[in-house]
Amino acid sequence: MTGEEMHALVERLYPLCRSITGDGVRRTLEIVGEHVPLDVHEVPTGTQVLDWTVPKEWNIRDAYIKDPSGARVVDFQRSNLHVVGYSVPVSATMTLQELRPHLHTLPEQPDLVPYRTAYYAETWGFCLSRRVLDGLGEGPYEVVIDSTLADGHLTYAEHVVRGQTDQEVIISCHVCHPSLANDNLAGIAVATALASRLESPRLTYRFLFAPGTIGAITWLARNRDRVGRIVAGLTLACAGDRGALTYKRSRRGDTGIDRVMAHVLADRPHTILDFSPYGYDERQFCSPGFDLPFGSLTRTPYAGYPEYHTSGDDPGFVSPQALAGTLEALEEAVSVLERDGRYANLSPYGEPQLGRRGLYGSLGGRSDTKQAQMAMLWVLNLSDGCHSLLDVAERSGLSFRAVAEAAAALDSAGLLKRVGEGG
Amino acid sequence: MTGEEMHALVERLYPLCRSITGDGVRRTLEIVGEHVPLDVHEVPTGTQVLDWTVPKEWNIRDAYIKDPSGARVVDFQRSNLHVVGYSVPVSATMTLQELRPHLHTLPEQPDLVPYRTAYYAETWGFCLSRRVLDGLGEGPYEVVIDSTLADGHLTYAEHVVRGQTDQEVIISCHVCHPSLANDNLAGIAVATALASRLESPRLTYRFLFAPGTIGAITWLARNRDRVGRIVAGLTLACAGDRGALTYKRSRRGDTGIDRVMAHVLADRPHTILDFSPYGYDERQFCSPGFDLPFGSLTRTPYAGYPEYHTSGDDPGFVSPQALAGTLEALEEAVSVLERDGRYANLSPYGEPQLGRRGLYGSLGGRSDTKQAQMAMLWVLNLSDGCHSLLDVAERSGLSFRAVAEAAAALDSAGLLKRVGEGG
Amino acid sequence: MTGEEMHALVERLYPLCRSITGDGVRRTLEIVGEHVPLDVHEVPTGTQVLDWTVPKEWNIRDAYIKDPSGARVVDFQRSNLHVVGYSVPVSATMTLQELRPHLHTLPEQPDLVPYRTAYYAETWGFCLSRRVLDGLGEGPYEVVIDSTLADGHLTYAEHVVRGQTDQEVIISCHVCHPSLANDNLAGIAVATALASRLESPRLTYRFLFAPGTIGAITWLARNRDRVGRIVAGLTLACAGDRGALTYKRSRRGDTGIDRVMAHVLADRPHTILDFSPYGYDERQFCSPGFDLPFGSLTRTPYAGYPEYHTSGDDPGFVSPQALAGTLEALEEAVSVLERDGRYANLSPYGEPQLGRRGLYGSLGGRSDTKQAQMAMLWVLNLSDGCHSLLDVAERSGLSFRAVAEAAAALDSAGLLKRVGEGG
C-alpha cells in the first residue's frame, strides 16, 4: 500500500459513524479486512472486563434539528459529528432555550463542529459550529435522535502475523472515532499497510483494531495470560498529519521499543515525549499491573493540533506523504526489532585477525576508516553477551543497519554467536 | 506568630551576650520558652562528648578600653561584639602598641565591628571598627575584661511535638551567637514560630536550640541511640535576610529532605547547593558516623553576605517579610513530610473506571485535561508500592498538593491503599 | 630527561627503518636501552599468539626507482617512508604504466610522502609525493627493493620498576613506525623519560616497547595470567605535537585511570574522548576478553592532524615543550596513582576536635576558610572506607594534592587509617 492507497482507505472509512460499539465499527473492520484477514471478536454487553463492564451497544440511523420552516439546521446525514456519541433516542419539540443545554460548540473555533461523546451517562446532545448556533432563532425546533442503546456487543479485531517465536509485537489502533481522519483513520490505514507488508518475520506481530479504552481493556482482560509474550508495543494514532513524528515513551521509559524508536527517529525531524498516563491506549497497556513495554507513535501528538476532535480533522488534513513517512519509520523500527540481538565474540582476547578472513582491507592505512570496518570493530568489541546490536549502534554512533550487517558478516566468518534477544 | 512577631523576638534577643555557654544562652532559652515550652539541659564542664570535652562556662559582666581621659573608647555595654568571645579576665594598663595584638578590625569594612571568638585558647581580645582604631592615640589605656571562665555547664534546650509515630524530624538552630540578628536570631525566631504552630502531626518534630558545634556534638553524644529515628533534619540559620531561600543538601544528597526541599523551593526564587562539610551543624549531623538526612535551610547562605559576622548583622538587616517567607517554605516542607507516602493501586490492571465512582467528568472531551484528573491518573499509574507521592509530583510536574489531594480522593473511593513512607 | 633531551632522542631514532619486526626495532630498543635497562624478547616467526601468528621477519637494505638516466627518482636512502612496509623483494624494469599500481601518493597533499604498509599481503610498493609522480616520464624504470621476508623473530622490550605491591601500571608505546616523529618516537621518548625518573614507587610500573597490534597481542598472549594485576594502563602516542593533551577513555569508561586522567587534565587545555575500538593498542588491551582499565594519552589524537602518517611528521613537527608537557601530565597522573587510597575516619561521630591537635586555627572566624582546612574537613567527612582521595578531590573541587596532604596530616595525627586502594 502506497501513501495514496492509505489515503484512499482513510477517505473510504471517513463517512462511517463509528463509536465504541455498533455497526460503524463492524463496517470499518469489514473494509480493513479487504486488505488483511481479521479475526473479529464480539463481546456481549454486560461482560465484566477488568474494572469495567462492556456497555450497551449503540446504533444510530438518523438525527436532526429542524427549524420552524422544516429545514434541518443540524443534520447527522451531513456529518456524524453532529450527534454526541452514545446519545439516547429523543423526539421532541423544544425552544432554543430548552435545547441549549444539549448543544455543544467551540466558541474559539466558530466554524468547526466539535466531537463529543457521553458513553457512560444516559444523555443526548448535538454538536454544531458556533456560527450556526448564533444564527438560530428561538424556535420551536423539532429535535430527533433515532438511535438505539441496547444490549448487544463490543466489536474488535486482530490480525496476527506469526513469526519464528512466540514473542509478540503489538500494533494497536483505536477504531471508535467517527468522521475524524487523522484521529484515527490514519492510524488504521498505516497499521493495515504494515500488516499487509510483513512476511515471515522472526517475531510475531499482532495488530489490534479496537475501540479506545474499553477495547484495550477488553483485550487485556481476555489476554491477561498472554501479555508476558509482549516484547514491544505501539499505539498508532494521528499518523497522517503534516507534523513531525512523535514518539511517547513507555511508562518504564527505557524499554526496547523506547530505544528502538529513539534510534529510528534520530535521523528524522521528530519529538520524543516522556510517558504520561493520558493519550491513547498506552494508558491501559502501561497501567501498573501490566506495565508493558508500550509506547505511542503519532505525528502531531494527542490534542496537539487545533483541528483535534473537530470537523477540521477531515481527509484533507491528512496527506499521503505523511502516511507514507509514518509507515517508513514503522518499518524501520520493525527491521531493528527483527535484527537486534546480543552476540558473543568467539575470539574475545585481542582483536581477531580480520585480514586473513577477508574482512579487512589488506593494505594498511588506506581504507581502514570505512564505516563497515568500524562497525565490525565495534561489534567485536562490544559483543560480550551483554550489549545488543542496538547498544552497539547507540554507542558507536553508527546506523543500526551498518552494525547489523557487520554482525552478519562476522557471524558468517564464525567470529560471533547469537546468545540472546536485544532490547 | 507573624513576621512582625518573629522580628520582635529577634529584637528582644539581640542585646543578650550569648556564647557557647553561660547566662546569655540561659536567658535566651527563657525568652524562647515564653512561646513554646522547652526542656533545658545543663551538661557539666568536663563531660566527654564524642571527641570533645564540654568546656568551662564563660560569663562576662563588663569590658572596656579607657583612654587617658577616662573615656570608654571601646565598650562592651554598647555592643557585646566588642569582646572576643571566651576572653579570659584582664585588668591592665597598656600602650596602644602593647594592645594591638589583642585588637581585631575589618580593614576592608572600616565602619563595622567584627565578631570573633577564642573558645579553646585561653586568650583575650577586643573587636572594634577600623575607624575607631585609626583614631586612637598611643595611650596608655586602661584595659578591663570582667569575665569568668570556670567550671559550670553547657546549656541547650529541646521542644518536642509528639506525632503518631516515633519517626523524627529535627529542626536545629544555633544559639551561641551574641548580637547577630540574621545569624542566628532569625533562625531561632522561625524555629520558635514553627514549633508554636505544629498541631497533632503524624511525625514527631524535635526542635533543638543549642550552641553551634559543641552543642550539636553534645546532643549527638547524649542521643546516639536515637538517631536512627531521624527521617529528616534541617539546620535553620540566616533565616531573615532579604536574599532568596537557599537549601544545602545533605551529605548523601538524595535523601527525603533533599527532595522535599527541592520540590518546595521549585516555585520560589531559590538556590540549591551541594553538601560541603562547612557551615552550620549539618557538619556534625552529616559526619560519616551519623550520616543523617540533614540539610540546611537559610536565605543567603553561611558567610554569603558582607554583614556576616559583623555589627552590620543587626535587627535592621532582618525583615519581617523574609522571616515570614522562610516560615512559609518550612511549613510547606512539613506539609509534604506529613502527607507523603507510598500507595498501592488496588485496581492496577488497566485504569479503573473513575466515572462510575464520580471521580471523572462524564462527558468525554470537555474537562478531561483538568489538573485534578491528571493528578488522579498519575497517582493511579505510579502507585505500585515503589513510588511515593513526591515521586509522582516530581515526575508529573504537578504540585505535591494536587497529587496528595488526588491520592486522598482515590483512597476514599477505595482505589488506593497506603503501603509505606515516602522519601 | 628534559624536553630537549627527549627531542634529541626523537631525532636520533628518526632515521631508523622500523617495522613490526626486524633490525630497525632492535636498533631502536638498543638506543632506548642506553637510558633505561630493557628486557628484550624475541618471539619466533610462526608462534601462535591469540588469534594471530607471528609473521615472517622483514628487513631491508636498499630500494629505489631509477629513471632512464640512472637517477634515483625515488630513494629509500633519503627516506624509509618511500617503501611500503613489508614489501617483498623486487628487481625489474618497468614502464610507468606498469609501475603505477605499486605507487602510492597523497593527491590532496601533493608535497608529502604517505606511510603505507602491507604486513599480511605478499606485495610491494613505493610511496612518493604527488609532485614527483607528476614529473615522471613513461620510463622504462629500474625498480629495486632489496628486502628479505623470512623466518625470524618479532622483537619487543619491557622495563619494569618494581614497587611495594604487585599491582601494575602499564605504559605502552608502539615502536613499529619508521621515520614518523610524533607517531610514535615522541611516545617512546616520553615513556623513556618517565621510566628513568621513577624511584621506589608504591605500585609496579611496566613499560612496553612493542610493535603495534601484533606486539600487544604477543605480549597479551604471553602474559595472559598476569593481566589481573593491571590496575591502570595507558598507550602513549603522538606525545609531542603542539596540540592540547587528549585522553581517550577505557572501554569501561569509568575505571581508575579514566578518573585520574580527567582530574589531571582538568587544569590544562585538553580533550577527553570516549573509547572507540580504533586507534592504538588500547584496542587490544580493551578487547572484551581482557577489558582492562586502559586509556590512551596523546596530544592531537590518532589521525587527527594533516601530517599524520606522512613525511610531514618529522622531528620539526615535535617540540621539546610539548614533550615536556606530556611528561609533566603523566608524572602528575603517576603521583595520583601513587597517593590515592581509601581511608577510614577513626573519629567518625561528629567532627574530631582539630584545634587541640594543632590542625586548626584556634581563633574562630579568621582563617577557617583556608584550603588546607577545607581539605581536612572534606577528607574527614568522606573517609568512610568507600570514598577514595580522588573521590574527595572530585567532589570538593579541591586539588588532589591538597586532599592528599590533608590526608597525610590527619593520618599523622592518628585520625585516619588507610583501608584500601583508590580508583
CSV table of N, CA and C in Angstrom, one decimal, chain A residues 142-236:
chain,number,residue,atom,x,y,z
A,142,GLU,N,-37.9,20.9,16.0
A,142,GLU,CA,-38.2,19.5,16.1
A,142,GLU,C,-36.8,18.8,16.3
A,143,VAL,N,-36.7,18.1,17.4
A,143,VAL,CA,-35.4,17.5,17.7
A,143,VAL,C,-35.6,16.0,17.7
A,144,VAL,N,-34.8,15.3,16.9
A,144,VAL,CA,-34.9,13.9,16.7
A,144,VAL,C,-33.5,13.2,16.8
A,145,ILE,N,-33.4,12.3,17.6
A,145,ILE,CA,-32.2,11.3,17.5
A,145,ILE,C,-32.8,9.9,17.4
A,146,ASP,N,-32.6,9.3,16.3
A,146,ASP,CA,-33.2,8.0,16.0
A,146,ASP,C,-32.1,7.0,16.3
A,147,SER,N,-31.8,6.8,17.6
A,147,SER,CA,-30.7,5.9,18.0
A,147,SER,C,-31.3,4.7,18.8
A,148,THR,N,-30.4,3.7,19.0
A,148,THR,CA,-30.8,2.6,19.9
A,148,THR,C,-29.6,2.4,20.8
A,149,LEU,N,-29.9,2.2,22.1
A,149,LEU,CA,-28.9,1.9,23.1
A,149,LEU,C,-29.4,0.6,23.8
A,150,ALA,N,-28.9,-0.5,23.5
A,150,ALA,CA,-29.5,-1.8,23.9
A,150,ALA,C,-28.4,-2.8,24.1
A,151,ASP,N,-28.7,-3.9,24.7
A,151,ASP,CA,-27.8,-5.0,24.9
A,151,ASP,C,-27.3,-5.4,23.5
A,152,GLY,N,-26.1,-5.8,23.3
A,152,GLY,CA,-25.5,-6.1,22.0
A,152,GLY,C,-24.1,-6.6,22.3
A,153,HIS,N,-23.2,-6.0,21.5
A,153,HIS,CA,-21.8,-6.5,21.6
A,153,HIS,C,-20.8,-5.3,21.5
A,154,LEU,N,-19.6,-5.6,22.0
A,154,LEU,CA,-18.5,-4.7,21.7
A,154,LEU,C,-17.7,-5.5,20.7
A,155,THR,N,-17.2,-4.8,19.6
A,155,THR,CA,-16.6,-5.5,18.5
A,155,THR,C,-15.1,-5.0,18.4
A,156,TYR,N,-14.2,-6.0,18.3
A,156,TYR,CA,-12.8,-5.6,17.9
A,156,TYR,C,-12.2,-6.7,17.1
A,157,ALA,N,-11.1,-6.4,16.5
A,157,ALA,CA,-10.5,-7.4,15.6
A,157,ALA,C,-9.0,-7.5,15.8
A,158,GLU,N,-8.4,-8.6,15.4
A,158,GLU,CA,-7.0,-8.9,15.4
A,158,GLU,C,-6.5,-9.4,14.1
A,159,HIS,N,-5.3,-9.0,13.7
A,159,HIS,CA,-4.6,-9.7,12.6
A,159,HIS,C,-3.2,-10.1,13.1
A,160,VAL,N,-2.9,-11.3,13.0
A,160,VAL,CA,-1.7,-11.8,13.6
A,160,VAL,C,-0.8,-12.4,12.4
A,161,VAL,N,0.5,-11.9,12.4
A,161,VAL,CA,1.5,-12.4,11.5
A,161,VAL,C,2.4,-13.3,12.4
A,162,ARG,N,2.3,-14.6,12.3
A,162,ARG,CA,3.1,-15.5,13.1
A,162,ARG,C,4.6,-15.4,12.7
A,163,GLY,N,5.5,-15.4,13.7
A,163,GLY,CA,6.9,-15.4,13.4
A,163,GLY,C,7.5,-16.7,13.9
A,164,GLN,N,8.8,-16.7,14.0
A,164,GLN,CA,9.5,-17.9,14.4
A,164,GLN,C,9.4,-18.1,15.9
A,165,THR,N,9.1,-17.1,16.6
A,165,THR,CA,9.0,-17.2,18.1
A,165,THR,C,7.6,-16.6,18.5
A,166,ASP,N,7.3,-17.0,19.7
A,166,ASP,CA,6.0,-16.5,20.3
A,166,ASP,C,6.1,-15.1,20.8
A,167,GLN,N,7.3,-14.6,20.9
A,167,GLN,CA,7.4,-13.2,21.3
A,167,GLN,C,6.6,-12.2,20.4
A,168,GLU,N,5.9,-11.4,21.0
A,168,GLU,CA,4.9,-10.6,20.2
A,168,GLU,C,5.2,-9.1,20.3
A,169,VAL,N,5.0,-8.5,19.1
A,169,VAL,CA,5.0,-7.1,19.0
A,169,VAL,C,3.5,-6.7,18.7
A,170,ILE,N,3.0,-5.8,19.5
A,170,ILE,CA,1.6,-5.3,19.3
A,170,ILE,C,1.6,-4.0,18.6
A,171,ILE,N,0.8,-3.9,17.6
A,171,ILE,CA,0.5,-2.6,17.0
A,171,ILE,C,-1.0,-2.4,17.2
A,172,SER,N,-1.4,-1.3,18.0
A,172,SER,CA,-2.7,-1.1,18.4
A,172,SER,C,-3.3,0.2,17.9
A,173,CYS,N,-4.5,0.2,17.3
A,173,CYS,CA,-5.0,1.5,16.9
A,173,CYS,C,-6.5,1.5,17.3
A,174,HIS,N,-7.0,2.6,17.7
A,174,HIS,CA,-8.4,2.7,18.1
A,174,HIS,C,-9.3,3.0,16.9
A,175,VAL,N,-10.5,2.4,16.9
A,175,VAL,CA,-11.4,2.4,15.8
A,175,VAL,C,-12.7,2.9,16.2
A,176,CYS,N,-12.8,3.8,17.2
A,176,CYS,CA,-14.0,4.2,17.8
A,176,CYS,C,-14.4,5.6,17.4
A,177,HIS,N,-13.5,6.3,16.7
A,177,HIS,CA,-13.8,7.7,16.4
A,177,HIS,C,-14.6,7.8,15.1
A,178,PRO,N,-15.6,8.6,15.0
A,178,PRO,CA,-16.4,8.7,13.8
A,178,PRO,C,-15.7,9.5,12.7
A,179,SER,N,-16.2,10.5,12.1
A,179,SER,CA,-15.6,11.2,11.0
A,179,SER,C,-14.4,12.1,11.5
A,180,LEU,N,-13.4,11.4,11.8
A,180,LEU,CA,-12.1,12.1,12.2
A,180,LEU,C,-11.0,11.4,11.4
A,181,ALA,N,-10.3,12.1,10.6
A,181,ALA,CA,-9.4,11.4,9.6
A,181,ALA,C,-8.0,11.1,10.3
A,182,ASN,N,-7.4,12.1,10.9
A,182,ASN,CA,-6.1,11.8,11.4
A,182,ASN,C,-6.2,11.0,12.7
A,183,ASP,N,-7.3,11.2,13.4
A,183,ASP,CA,-7.5,10.5,14.7
A,183,ASP,C,-8.8,9.7,14.6
A,184,ASN,N,-8.8,8.5,14.0
A,184,ASN,CA,-7.6,7.7,13.9
A,184,ASN,C,-7.6,6.9,12.6
A,185,LEU,N,-8.3,7.4,11.6
A,185,LEU,CA,-8.3,6.6,10.3
A,185,LEU,C,-6.9,6.5,9.8
A,186,ALA,N,-6.1,7.5,10.0
A,186,ALA,CA,-4.7,7.5,9.6
A,186,ALA,C,-4.0,6.3,10.2
A,187,GLY,N,-4.2,6.2,11.5
A,187,GLY,CA,-3.5,5.1,12.3
A,187,GLY,C,-4.0,3.8,11.8
A,188,ILE,N,-5.3,3.7,11.5
A,188,ILE,CA,-5.8,2.4,11.0
A,188,ILE,C,-5.2,2.1,9.6
A,189,ALA,N,-5.1,3.1,8.8
A,189,ALA,CA,-4.5,2.9,7.4
A,189,ALA,C,-3.1,2.5,7.5
A,190,VAL,N,-2.3,3.1,8.3
A,190,VAL,CA,-0.9,2.8,8.4
A,190,VAL,C,-0.7,1.3,9.0
A,191,ALA,N,-1.5,1.0,10.0
A,191,ALA,CA,-1.4,-0.3,10.6
A,191,ALA,C,-1.8,-1.4,9.6
A,192,THR,N,-2.8,-1.1,8.8
A,192,THR,CA,-3.2,-2.0,7.7
A,192,THR,C,-2.1,-2.2,6.7
A,193,ALA,N,-1.5,-1.1,6.3
A,193,ALA,CA,-0.4,-1.2,5.3
A,193,ALA,C,0.7,-2.0,5.9
A,194,LEU,N,1.1,-1.7,7.1
A,194,LEU,CA,2.2,-2.5,7.7
A,194,LEU,C,1.9,-4.0,7.8
A,195,ALA,N,0.7,-4.3,8.2
A,195,ALA,CA,0.2,-5.7,8.3
A,195,ALA,C,0.3,-6.4,7.0
A,196,SER,N,0.0,-5.7,5.9
A,196,SER,CA,-0.1,-6.3,4.6
A,196,SER,C,1.3,-6.5,4.0
A,197,ARG,N,2.3,-5.8,4.6
A,197,ARG,CA,3.7,-5.9,4.1
A,197,ARG,C,4.5,-7.0,4.8
A,198,LEU,N,4.2,-7.3,6.0
A,198,LEU,CA,5.1,-8.2,6.8
A,198,LEU,C,5.1,-9.6,6.3
A,199,GLU,N,6.3,-10.1,6.1
A,199,GLU,CA,6.4,-11.5,5.6
A,199,GLU,C,7.4,-12.3,6.4
A,200,SER,N,6.9,-13.4,6.8
A,200,SER,CA,7.8,-14.4,7.5
A,200,SER,C,8.8,-13.7,8.5
A,201,PRO,N,8.2,-13.0,9.4
A,201,PRO,CA,9.1,-12.3,10.4
A,201,PRO,C,9.7,-13.3,11.4
A,202,ARG,N,10.6,-12.8,12.2
A,202,ARG,CA,11.2,-13.6,13.3
A,202,ARG,C,10.3,-13.5,14.5
A,203,LEU,N,9.8,-12.3,14.8
A,203,LEU,CA,8.9,-12.1,15.9
A,203,LEU,C,7.5,-12.3,15.4
A,204,THR,N,6.5,-12.5,16.3
A,204,THR,CA,5.1,-12.5,16.0
A,204,THR,C,4.5,-11.1,16.1
A,205,TYR,N,3.8,-10.7,15.1
A,205,TYR,CA,3.2,-9.3,15.1
A,205,TYR,C,1.7,-9.4,15.2
A,206,ARG,N,1.1,-8.7,16.2
A,206,ARG,CA,-0.3,-8.7,16.4
A,206,ARG,C,-0.9,-7.3,16.3
A,207,PHE,N,-1.8,-7.2,15.3
A,207,PHE,CA,-2.4,-5.9,15.1
A,207,PHE,C,-3.8,-5.9,15.8
A,208,LEU,N,-4.0,-4.9,16.6
A,208,LEU,CA,-5.3,-4.7,17.3
A,208,LEU,C,-6.1,-3.5,16.7
A,209,PHE,N,-7.3,-3.8,16.3
A,209,PHE,CA,-8.2,-2.7,15.8
A,209,PHE,C,-9.4,-2.8,16.8
A,210,ALA,N,-9.4,-1.9,17.8
A,210,ALA,CA,-10.3,-1.9,18.9
A,210,ALA,C,-10.7,-0.6,19.3
A,211,PRO,N,-11.9,-0.4,19.9
A,211,PRO,CA,-12.3,0.9,20.4
A,211,PRO,C,-11.4,1.3,21.5
A,212,GLY,N,-11.2,2.6,21.6
A,212,GLY,CA,-10.3,3.2,22.7
A,212,GLY,C,-10.8,2.9,24.1
A,213,THR,N,-9.9,2.8,25.0
A,213,THR,CA,-10.1,2.5,26.4
A,213,THR,C,-10.8,1.1,26.6
A,214,ILE,N,-12.2,1.1,26.4
A,214,ILE,CA,-12.9,-0.1,26.7
A,214,ILE,C,-12.4,-1.3,25.8
A,215,GLY,N,-12.0,-1.0,24.6
A,215,GLY,CA,-11.5,-2.0,23.7
A,215,GLY,C,-10.2,-2.6,24.2
A,216,ALA,N,-9.3,-1.7,24.6
A,216,ALA,CA,-8.0,-2.2,25.1
A,216,ALA,C,-8.2,-2.9,26.4
A,217,ILE,N,-9.1,-2.4,27.2
A,217,ILE,CA,-9.3,-3.1,28.5
A,217,ILE,C,-10.0,-4.5,28.2
A,218,THR,N,-10.9,-4.6,27.3
A,218,THR,CA,-11.5,-5.8,26.9
A,218,THR,C,-10.4,-6.8,26.4
A,219,TRP,N,-9.5,-6.3,25.5
A,219,TRP,CA,-8.5,-7.2,25.0
A,219,TRP,C,-7.6,-7.7,26.1
A,220,LEU,N,-7.2,-6.7,27.0
A,220,LEU,CA,-6.3,-7.1,28.1
A,220,LEU,C,-7.0,-8.1,29.1
A,221,ALA,N,-8.3,-7.9,29.3
A,221,ALA,CA,-9.0,-8.8,30.2
A,221,ALA,C,-9.0,-10.2,29.6
A,222,ARG,N,-9.1,-10.3,28.3
A,222,ARG,CA,-9.3,-11.6,27.6
A,222,ARG,C,-7.9,-12.2,27.3
A,223,ASN,N,-6.8,-11.5,27.5
A,223,ASN,CA,-5.5,-12.0,27.1
A,223,ASN,C,-4.5,-11.8,28.2
A,224,ARG,N,-5.0,-11.7,29.4
A,224,ARG,CA,-4.2,-11.5,30.6
A,224,ARG,C,-3.0,-12.4,30.7
A,225,ASP,N,-3.2,-13.7,30.3
A,225,ASP,CA,-2.2,-14.7,30.5
A,225,ASP,C,-1.1,-14.6,29.4
A,226,ARG,N,-1.4,-13.8,28.4
A,226,ARG,CA,-0.5,-13.8,27.2
A,226,ARG,C,0.3,-12.5,27.2
A,227,VAL,N,0.1,-11.6,28.1
A,227,VAL,CA,0.8,-10.3,28.0
A,227,VAL,C,2.3,-10.5,28.2
A,228,GLY,N,2.7,-11.6,28.9
A,228,GLY,CA,4.1,-11.9,29.1
A,228,GLY,C,4.9,-12.1,27.8
A,229,ARG,N,4.2,-12.4,26.8
A,229,ARG,CA,4.9,-12.6,25.5
A,229,ARG,C,5.2,-11.3,24.8
A,230,ILE,N,4.6,-10.2,25.3
A,230,ILE,CA,4.8,-8.9,24.5
A,230,ILE,C,6.1,-8.3,24.8
A,231,VAL,N,6.9,-8.2,23.7
A,231,VAL,CA,8.3,-7.6,23.9
A,231,VAL,C,8.3,-6.2,23.5
A,232,ALA,N,7.3,-5.7,22.7
A,232,ALA,CA,7.2,-4.3,22.3
A,232,ALA,C,5.8,-4.1,21.9
A,233,GLY,N,5.4,-2.8,22.1
A,233,GLY,CA,4.1,-2.4,21.6
A,233,GLY,C,4.0,-1.0,21.2
A,234,LEU,N,3.1,-0.6,20.3
A,234,LEU,CA,2.9,0.7,19.9
A,234,LEU,C,1.5,1.0,19.8
A,235,THR,N,1.0,2.1,20.3
A,235,THR,CA,-0.3,2.6,19.9
A,235,THR,C,0.0,3.5,18.7
A,236,LEU,N,-0.8,3.4,17.7
A,236,LEU,CA,-0.6,4.2,16.5
A,236,LEU,C,-1.8,5.1,16.3
